[in-house]
Coordinates of C-alpha atoms in Angstrom, one line a residue:
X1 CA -0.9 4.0 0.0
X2 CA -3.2 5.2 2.8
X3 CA -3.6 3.5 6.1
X4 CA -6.6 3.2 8.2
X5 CA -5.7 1.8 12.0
X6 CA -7.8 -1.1 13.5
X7 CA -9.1 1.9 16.2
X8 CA -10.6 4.1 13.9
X9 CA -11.4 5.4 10.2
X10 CA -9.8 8.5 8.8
X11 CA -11.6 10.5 6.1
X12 CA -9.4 13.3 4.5
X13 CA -10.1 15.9 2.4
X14 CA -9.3 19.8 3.3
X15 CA -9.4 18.6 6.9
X16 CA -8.9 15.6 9.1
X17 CA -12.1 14.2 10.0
X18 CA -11.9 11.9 12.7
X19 CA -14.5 8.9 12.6
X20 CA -14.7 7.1 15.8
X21 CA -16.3 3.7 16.7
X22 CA -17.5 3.7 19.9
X23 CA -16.8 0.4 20.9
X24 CA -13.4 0.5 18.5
X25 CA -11.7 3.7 20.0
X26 CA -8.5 2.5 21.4
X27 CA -6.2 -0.5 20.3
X28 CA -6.5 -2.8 23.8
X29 CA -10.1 -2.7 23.0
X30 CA -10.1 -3.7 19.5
X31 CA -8.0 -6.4 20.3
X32 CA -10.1 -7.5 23.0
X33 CA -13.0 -7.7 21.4
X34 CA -13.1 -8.4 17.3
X35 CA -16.5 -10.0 16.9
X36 CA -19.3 -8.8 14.6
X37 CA -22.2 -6.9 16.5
X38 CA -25.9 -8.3 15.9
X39 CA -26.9 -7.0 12.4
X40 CA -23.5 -8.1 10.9
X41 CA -21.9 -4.4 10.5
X42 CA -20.5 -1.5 12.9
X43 CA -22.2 1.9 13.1
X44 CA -19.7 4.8 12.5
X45 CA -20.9 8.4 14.6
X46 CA -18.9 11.6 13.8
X47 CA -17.9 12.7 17.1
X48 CA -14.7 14.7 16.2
X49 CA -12.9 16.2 13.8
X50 CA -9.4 18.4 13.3
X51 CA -8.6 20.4 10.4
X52 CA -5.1 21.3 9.6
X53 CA -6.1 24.1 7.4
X54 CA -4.3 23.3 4.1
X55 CA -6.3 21.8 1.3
X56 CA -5.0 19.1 -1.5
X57 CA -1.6 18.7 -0.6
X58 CA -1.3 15.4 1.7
X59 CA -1.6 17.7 4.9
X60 CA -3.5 14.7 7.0
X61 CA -2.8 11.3 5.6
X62 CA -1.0 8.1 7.4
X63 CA -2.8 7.8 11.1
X64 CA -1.1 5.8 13.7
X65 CA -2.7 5.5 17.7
X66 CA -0.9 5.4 20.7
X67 CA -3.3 4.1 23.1
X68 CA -0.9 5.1 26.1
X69 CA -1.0 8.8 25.9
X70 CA -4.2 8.7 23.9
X71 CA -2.3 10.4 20.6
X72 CA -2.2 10.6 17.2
X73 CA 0.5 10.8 15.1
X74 CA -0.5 11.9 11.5
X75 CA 1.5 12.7 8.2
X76 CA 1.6 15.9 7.4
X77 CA 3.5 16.3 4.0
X78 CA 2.4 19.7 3.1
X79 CA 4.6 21.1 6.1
X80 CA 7.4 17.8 6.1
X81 CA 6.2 17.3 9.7
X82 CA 4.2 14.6 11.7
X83 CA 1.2 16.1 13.6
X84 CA 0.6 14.8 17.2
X85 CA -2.9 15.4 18.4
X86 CA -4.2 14.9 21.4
X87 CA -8.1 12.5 21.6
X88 CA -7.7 11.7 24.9
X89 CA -11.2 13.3 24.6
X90 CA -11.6 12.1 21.3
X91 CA -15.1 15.1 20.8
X92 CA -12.1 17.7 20.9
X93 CA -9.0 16.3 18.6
X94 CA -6.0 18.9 19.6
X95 CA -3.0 19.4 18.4
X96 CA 0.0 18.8 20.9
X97 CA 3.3 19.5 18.6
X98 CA 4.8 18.5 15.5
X99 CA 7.4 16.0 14.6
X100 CA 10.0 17.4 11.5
X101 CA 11.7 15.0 9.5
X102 CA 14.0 18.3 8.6
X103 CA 17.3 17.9 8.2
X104 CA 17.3 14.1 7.1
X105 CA 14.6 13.8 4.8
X106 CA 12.3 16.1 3.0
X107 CA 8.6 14.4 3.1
X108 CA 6.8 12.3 5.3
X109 CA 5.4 9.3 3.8
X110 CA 4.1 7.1 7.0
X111 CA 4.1 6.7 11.0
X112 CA 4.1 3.9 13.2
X113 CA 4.4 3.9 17.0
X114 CA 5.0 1.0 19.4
X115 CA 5.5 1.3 23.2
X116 CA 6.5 5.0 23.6
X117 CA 8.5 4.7 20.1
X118 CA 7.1 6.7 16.9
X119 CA 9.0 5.6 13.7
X120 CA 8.2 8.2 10.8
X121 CA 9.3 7.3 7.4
X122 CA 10.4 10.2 4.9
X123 CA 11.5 10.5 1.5
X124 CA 14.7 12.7 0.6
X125 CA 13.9 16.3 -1.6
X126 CA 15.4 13.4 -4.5
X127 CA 13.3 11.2 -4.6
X128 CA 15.8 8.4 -6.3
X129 CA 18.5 8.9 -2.9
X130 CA 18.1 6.9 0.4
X131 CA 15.3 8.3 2.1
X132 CA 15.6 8.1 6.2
X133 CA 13.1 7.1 9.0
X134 CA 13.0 9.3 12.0
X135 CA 12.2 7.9 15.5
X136 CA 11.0 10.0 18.5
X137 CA 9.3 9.3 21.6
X138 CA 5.8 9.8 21.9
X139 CA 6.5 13.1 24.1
X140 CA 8.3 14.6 20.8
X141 CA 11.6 13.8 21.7
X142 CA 14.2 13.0 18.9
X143 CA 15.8 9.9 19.6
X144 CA 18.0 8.7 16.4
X145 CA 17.6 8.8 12.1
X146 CA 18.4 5.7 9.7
X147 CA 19.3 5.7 6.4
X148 CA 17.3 3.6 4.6
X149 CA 16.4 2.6 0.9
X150 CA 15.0 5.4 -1.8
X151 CA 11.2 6.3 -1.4
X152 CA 10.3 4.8 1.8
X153 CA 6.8 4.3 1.4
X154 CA 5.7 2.5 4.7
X155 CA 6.8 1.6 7.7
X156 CA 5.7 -0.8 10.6
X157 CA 6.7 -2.3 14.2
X158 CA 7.1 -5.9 14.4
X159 CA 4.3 -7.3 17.3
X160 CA 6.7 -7.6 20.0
X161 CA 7.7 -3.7 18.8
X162 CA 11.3 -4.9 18.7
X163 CA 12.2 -4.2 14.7
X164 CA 11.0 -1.6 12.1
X165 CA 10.7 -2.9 8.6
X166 CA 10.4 -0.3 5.9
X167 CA 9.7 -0.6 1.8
X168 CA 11.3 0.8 -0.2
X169 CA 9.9 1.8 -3.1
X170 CA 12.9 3.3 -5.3
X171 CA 10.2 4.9 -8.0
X172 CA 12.2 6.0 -11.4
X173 CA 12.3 9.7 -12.0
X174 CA 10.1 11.5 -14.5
X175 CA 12.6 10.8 -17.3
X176 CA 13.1 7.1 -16.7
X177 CA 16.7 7.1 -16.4
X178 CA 17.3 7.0 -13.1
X179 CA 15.2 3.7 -11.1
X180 CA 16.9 3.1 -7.8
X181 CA 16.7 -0.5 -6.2
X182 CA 13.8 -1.3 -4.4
X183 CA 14.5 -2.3 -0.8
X184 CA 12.8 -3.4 2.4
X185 CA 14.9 -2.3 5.4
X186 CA 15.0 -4.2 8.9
X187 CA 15.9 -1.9 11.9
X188 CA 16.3 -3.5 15.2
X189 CA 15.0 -0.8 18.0
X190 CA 15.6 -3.2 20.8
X191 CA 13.1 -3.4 24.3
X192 CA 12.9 -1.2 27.4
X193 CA 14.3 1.8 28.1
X194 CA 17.4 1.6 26.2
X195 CA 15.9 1.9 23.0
X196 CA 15.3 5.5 23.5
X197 CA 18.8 6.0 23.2
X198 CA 18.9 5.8 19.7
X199 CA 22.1 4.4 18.2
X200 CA 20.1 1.5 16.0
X201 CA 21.5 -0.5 13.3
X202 CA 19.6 -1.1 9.8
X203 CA 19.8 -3.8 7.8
X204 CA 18.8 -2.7 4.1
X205 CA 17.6 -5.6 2.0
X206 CA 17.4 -5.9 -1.6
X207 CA 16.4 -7.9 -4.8
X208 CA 20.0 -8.5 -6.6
X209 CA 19.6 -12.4 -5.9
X210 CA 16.5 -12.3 -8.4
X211 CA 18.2 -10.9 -11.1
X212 CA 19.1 -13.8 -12.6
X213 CA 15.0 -14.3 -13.1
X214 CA 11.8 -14.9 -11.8
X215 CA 8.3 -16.4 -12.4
X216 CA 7.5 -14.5 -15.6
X217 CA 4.3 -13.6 -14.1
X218 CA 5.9 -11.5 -11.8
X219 CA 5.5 -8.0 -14.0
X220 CA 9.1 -6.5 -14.6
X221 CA 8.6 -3.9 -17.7
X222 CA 10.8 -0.9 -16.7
X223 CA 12.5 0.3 -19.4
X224 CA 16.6 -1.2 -19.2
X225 CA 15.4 -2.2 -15.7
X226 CA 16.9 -4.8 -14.0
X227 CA 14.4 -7.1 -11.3
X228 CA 16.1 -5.2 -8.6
X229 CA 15.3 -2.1 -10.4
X230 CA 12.1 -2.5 -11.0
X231 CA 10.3 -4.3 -7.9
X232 CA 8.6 -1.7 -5.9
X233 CA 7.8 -2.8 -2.3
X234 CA 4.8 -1.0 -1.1
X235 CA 2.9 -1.7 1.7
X236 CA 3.9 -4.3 4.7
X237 CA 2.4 -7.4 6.6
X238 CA 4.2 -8.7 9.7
X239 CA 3.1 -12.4 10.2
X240 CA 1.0 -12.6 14.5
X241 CA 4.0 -14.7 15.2
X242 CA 6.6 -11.6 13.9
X243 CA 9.0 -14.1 12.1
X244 CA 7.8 -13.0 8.5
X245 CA 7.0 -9.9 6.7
X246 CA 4.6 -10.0 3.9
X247 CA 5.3 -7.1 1.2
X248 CA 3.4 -6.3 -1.4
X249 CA 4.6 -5.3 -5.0
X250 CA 1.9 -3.2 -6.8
X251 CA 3.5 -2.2 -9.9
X252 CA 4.6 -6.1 -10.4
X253 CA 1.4 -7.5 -9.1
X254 CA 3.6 -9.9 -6.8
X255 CA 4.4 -10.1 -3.5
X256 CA 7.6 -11.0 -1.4
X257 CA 8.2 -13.0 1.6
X258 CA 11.0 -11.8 3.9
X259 CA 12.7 -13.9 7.1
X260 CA 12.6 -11.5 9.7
X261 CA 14.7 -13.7 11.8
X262 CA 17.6 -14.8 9.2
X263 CA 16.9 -10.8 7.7
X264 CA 16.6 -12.3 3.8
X265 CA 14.4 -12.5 1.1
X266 CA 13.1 -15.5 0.5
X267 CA 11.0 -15.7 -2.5
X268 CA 9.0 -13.6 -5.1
X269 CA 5.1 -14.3 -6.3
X270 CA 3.6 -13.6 -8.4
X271 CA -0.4 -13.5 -7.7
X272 CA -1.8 -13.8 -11.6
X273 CA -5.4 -12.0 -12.2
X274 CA -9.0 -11.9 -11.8
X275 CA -11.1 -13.0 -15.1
X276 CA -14.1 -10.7 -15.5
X277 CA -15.1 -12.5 -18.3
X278 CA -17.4 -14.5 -15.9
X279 CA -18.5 -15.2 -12.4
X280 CA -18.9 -12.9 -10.2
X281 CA -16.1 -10.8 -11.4
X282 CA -18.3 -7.9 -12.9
X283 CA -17.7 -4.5 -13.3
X284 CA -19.1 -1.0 -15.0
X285 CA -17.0 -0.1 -17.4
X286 CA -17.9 3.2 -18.8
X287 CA -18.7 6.6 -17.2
X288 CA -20.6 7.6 -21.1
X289 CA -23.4 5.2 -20.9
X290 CA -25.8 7.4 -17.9
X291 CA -26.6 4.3 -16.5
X292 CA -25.4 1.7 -14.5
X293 CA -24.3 -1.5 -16.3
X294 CA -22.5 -4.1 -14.1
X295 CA -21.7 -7.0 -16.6
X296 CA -18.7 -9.6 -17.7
X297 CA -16.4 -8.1 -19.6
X298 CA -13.5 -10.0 -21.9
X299 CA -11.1 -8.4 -19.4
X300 CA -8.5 -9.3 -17.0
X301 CA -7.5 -7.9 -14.0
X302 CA -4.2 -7.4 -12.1
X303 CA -5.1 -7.9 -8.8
X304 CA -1.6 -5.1 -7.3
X305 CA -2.6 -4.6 -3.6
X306 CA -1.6 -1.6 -2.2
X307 CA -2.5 -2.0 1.8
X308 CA -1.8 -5.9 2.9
X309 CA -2.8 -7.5 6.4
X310 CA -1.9 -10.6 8.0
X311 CA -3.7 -12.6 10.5
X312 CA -3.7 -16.0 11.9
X313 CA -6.9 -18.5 12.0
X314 CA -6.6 -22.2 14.0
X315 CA -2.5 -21.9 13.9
X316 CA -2.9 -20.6 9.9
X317 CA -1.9 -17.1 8.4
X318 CA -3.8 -15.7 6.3
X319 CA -3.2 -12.1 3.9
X320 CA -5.8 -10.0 3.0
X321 CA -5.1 -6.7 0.5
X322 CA -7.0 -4.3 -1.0
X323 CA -6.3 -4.4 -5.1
X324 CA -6.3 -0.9 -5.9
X325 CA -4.3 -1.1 -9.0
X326 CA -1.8 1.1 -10.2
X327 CA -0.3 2.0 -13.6
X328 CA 3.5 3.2 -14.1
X329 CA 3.1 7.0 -16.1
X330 CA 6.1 8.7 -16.6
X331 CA 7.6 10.9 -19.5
X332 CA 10.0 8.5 -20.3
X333 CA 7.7 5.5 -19.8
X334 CA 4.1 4.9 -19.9
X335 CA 1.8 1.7 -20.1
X336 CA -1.8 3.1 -19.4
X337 CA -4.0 3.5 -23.0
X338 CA -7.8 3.3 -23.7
X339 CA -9.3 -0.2 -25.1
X340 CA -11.0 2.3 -27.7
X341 CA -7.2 3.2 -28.8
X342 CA -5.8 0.2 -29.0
X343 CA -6.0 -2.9 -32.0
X344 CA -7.3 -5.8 -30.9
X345 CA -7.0 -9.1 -32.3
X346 CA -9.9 -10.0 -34.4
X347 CA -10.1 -13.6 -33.4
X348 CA -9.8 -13.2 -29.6
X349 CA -12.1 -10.1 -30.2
X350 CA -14.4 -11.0 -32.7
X351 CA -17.2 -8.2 -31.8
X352 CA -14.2 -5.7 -31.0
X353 CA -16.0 -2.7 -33.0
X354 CA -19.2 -3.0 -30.2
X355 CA -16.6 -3.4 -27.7
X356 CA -14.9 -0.3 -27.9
X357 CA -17.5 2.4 -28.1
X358 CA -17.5 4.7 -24.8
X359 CA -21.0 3.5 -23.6
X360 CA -19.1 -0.5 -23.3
X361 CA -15.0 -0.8 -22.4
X362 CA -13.9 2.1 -24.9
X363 CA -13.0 4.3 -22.2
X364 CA -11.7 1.5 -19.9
X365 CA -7.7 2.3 -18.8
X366 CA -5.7 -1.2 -20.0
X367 CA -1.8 -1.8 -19.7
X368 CA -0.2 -2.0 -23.5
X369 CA 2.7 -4.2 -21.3
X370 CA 0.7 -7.3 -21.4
X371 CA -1.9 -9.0 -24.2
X372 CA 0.1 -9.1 -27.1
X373 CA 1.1 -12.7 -26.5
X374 CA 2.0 -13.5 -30.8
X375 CA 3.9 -10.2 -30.9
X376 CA 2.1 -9.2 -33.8
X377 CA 1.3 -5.9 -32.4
X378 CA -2.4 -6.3 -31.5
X379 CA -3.7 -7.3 -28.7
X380 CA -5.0 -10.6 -27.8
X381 CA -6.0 -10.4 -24.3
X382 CA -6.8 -6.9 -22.3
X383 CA -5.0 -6.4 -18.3
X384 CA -6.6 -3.4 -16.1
X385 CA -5.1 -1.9 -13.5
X386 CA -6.5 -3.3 -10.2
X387 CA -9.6 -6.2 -9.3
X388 CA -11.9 -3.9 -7.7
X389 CA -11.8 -5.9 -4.6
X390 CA -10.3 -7.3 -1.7
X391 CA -8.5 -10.9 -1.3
X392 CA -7.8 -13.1 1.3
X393 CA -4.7 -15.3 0.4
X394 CA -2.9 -18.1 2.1
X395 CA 0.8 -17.6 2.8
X396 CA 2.3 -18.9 -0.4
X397 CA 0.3 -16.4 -2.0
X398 CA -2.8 -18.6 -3.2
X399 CA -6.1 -16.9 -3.3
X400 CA -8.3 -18.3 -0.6
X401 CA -11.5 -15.9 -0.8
X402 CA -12.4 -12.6 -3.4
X403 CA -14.7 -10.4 -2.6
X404 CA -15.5 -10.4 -6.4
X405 CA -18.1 -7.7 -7.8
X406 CA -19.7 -6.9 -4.1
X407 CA -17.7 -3.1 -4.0
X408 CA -19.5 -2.8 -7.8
X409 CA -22.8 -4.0 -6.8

């Protein structure tokens, strides 16, 4: 869920630390000039840094640049605003004004900003309503609010700047019995100065075509949940060519193509797992062992990206995403449970007593949705939460490259 922009690196704790490449500061020269200095790697120098003052509750999150009045626009949840700062000497970050999502939502979630036109989506104080995305210009000026689909979790310009999409996550609530449909809104902003008279439209897409099924890879586990229910768009990728929007599913470990142009869903896929029982998918699995112990383990995992990113090689797009992971943990509804606490099938697990002791995979976090494929209520095969690296996948969702165990190593 948190962004890093192609100009710089954001590091946030009790303050906004600002982490500037030189040669990387501003967008036009990023995108000018993307090749690999001698030495294979980029150098990162401190040479600013803003703090907002508030520690541990999401005061500076989601950056986003806007390379013509040198601003940035950050998330600011703690105070249900968007901080604008001023780099334009980048040694001396300051803030300019804030941006409040007050009255039509309650909580910031993410910024974008595209030629003078900052798109901030917020959740509502209930999280299951239709949360909004405000636009202003980038000299703090209100210009209109959508309505859009519950949770809105990112939001990003198109490359020509001329549509917004926005996913929708539409989390359940604590109890379970409320899971609101998971969307991914279009909003058409238009070009040139009329767009800064506010009066868009929003088209709010959703799954309700898929309920009839889909690949049974595709994780759908909510409790009475329908598909619509219970895919949870997350994080966006707009193909160079801005006719296709790549969303990614964490929860369901898929990933769903949308026609920008036609404004429709087009397909669901799933994008399966990463064996770590060998290869160079290797992993330490314990924090109880003191040392470090990067081996094959008789696990699986599911890759659920988070952040997604397209880009285009010789005429071809290509995705990459980072595969954080994520588990659902709710009152009413919980999948996470140790390997230590679980049964495991003595065939597929012959050694399973060595297995799960702390210092090997006892303490390792599994999914208790997946593995018991005889429904005999052990488990035959173990899932985690995540791959512990980053993928680069064609456009039909086939995995091209893995990084593998090189974050572990």
């Amino acid at each position: 869920m948190h962004r890093l922009p192609k100009s710089l690196i954001l590091f946030v704790t009790s303050n906004l630390t600002i982490l500037l490449c030189l040669g990387l500061l501003f967008w036009g020269k990023a995108a000018a000039d993307s090749r690999v200095p001698a030495g294979g790697g980029l150098t990162l120098t401190l040479i600013g840094q803003y703090e907002t003052g508030i520690f541990g509750e999401s005061a500076a999150e989601i950056p986003a640049y806007d390379p013509a009045s040198q601003q940035l626009f950050i998330t600011n949840s703690a105070n249900g605003v968007v901080d604008v700062l001023d780099i334009s000497d980048p040694t001396s970050p300051a803030l300019v004004t804030s941006l409040p999502v007050s009255p039509f939502a309650a909580s910031p979630n993410s910024v974008a900003v595209a030629d003078g036109l900052v798109a901030i989506a917020a959740e509502a104080a209930d999280k299951q309503a239709p949360g909004s995305v405000i636009f202003y210009d980038t000299a703090g000026t209100f210009v209109d609010a959508v309505t859009v689909g519950a949770l809105p979790d990112m939001v990003t310009f198109t490359p020509d700047g001329q549509k917004v999409i926005v996913a929708g996550e539409g989390e359940p609530n604590d109890a379970y019995d409320n899971d609101p449909l998971g969307t991914v809104t279009i909003i058409d902003v238009g070009a040139g100065p009329t767009r800064f008279a506010g009066g868009f439209a929003a088209n709010i897409l959703d799954f309700t075509s898929f309920n009839g099924g889909v690949d049974p890879a595709i994780r759908i586990f909510g409790p009475n949940a329908s598909v619509a229910q219970d895919l949870e768009p997350e994080y966006i990728a707009v193909s160079p060519d801005g006719g296709t929007a790549y969303v990614t599913l964490q929860e369901n470990n898929a990933l769903a193509i949308v026609d920008i142009g036609t404004e429709s869903i087009t397909a669901v896929l799933p994008l399966g797992y990463a064996d770590f029982s060998s290869g160079n998918h290797r992993f330490d699995a314990s924090d109880r062992d003191d040392a470090i112990n990067i081996a094959n383990w008789p696990v699986f995992g599911m890759y659920q990206p988070d952040a997604i990113a397209a880009f285009e090689i010789a005429g071809t797009t290509y995705l990459a995403t980072a595969n954080e992971g994520d588990a659902r943990d709710y009152a009413g509804f919980a999948e996470e449970e140790r390997i230590k606490d679980l049964t495991l099938d003595a065939t597929a697990f012959p050694t399973s007593a060595t297995l799960q002791l702390d210092e090997n995979i006892g303490r390792l976090t599994v999914t208790i949705t997946e593995g018991d494929t005889d429904n005999d209520e052990d488990f035959d095969a173990l899932y985690m939460f995540g791959s512990r690296s980053f993928t680069i996948w064609d456009s039909a969702g086939n995995v091209v490259w893995d990084s593998g165990d090189e974050f572990e190593q």
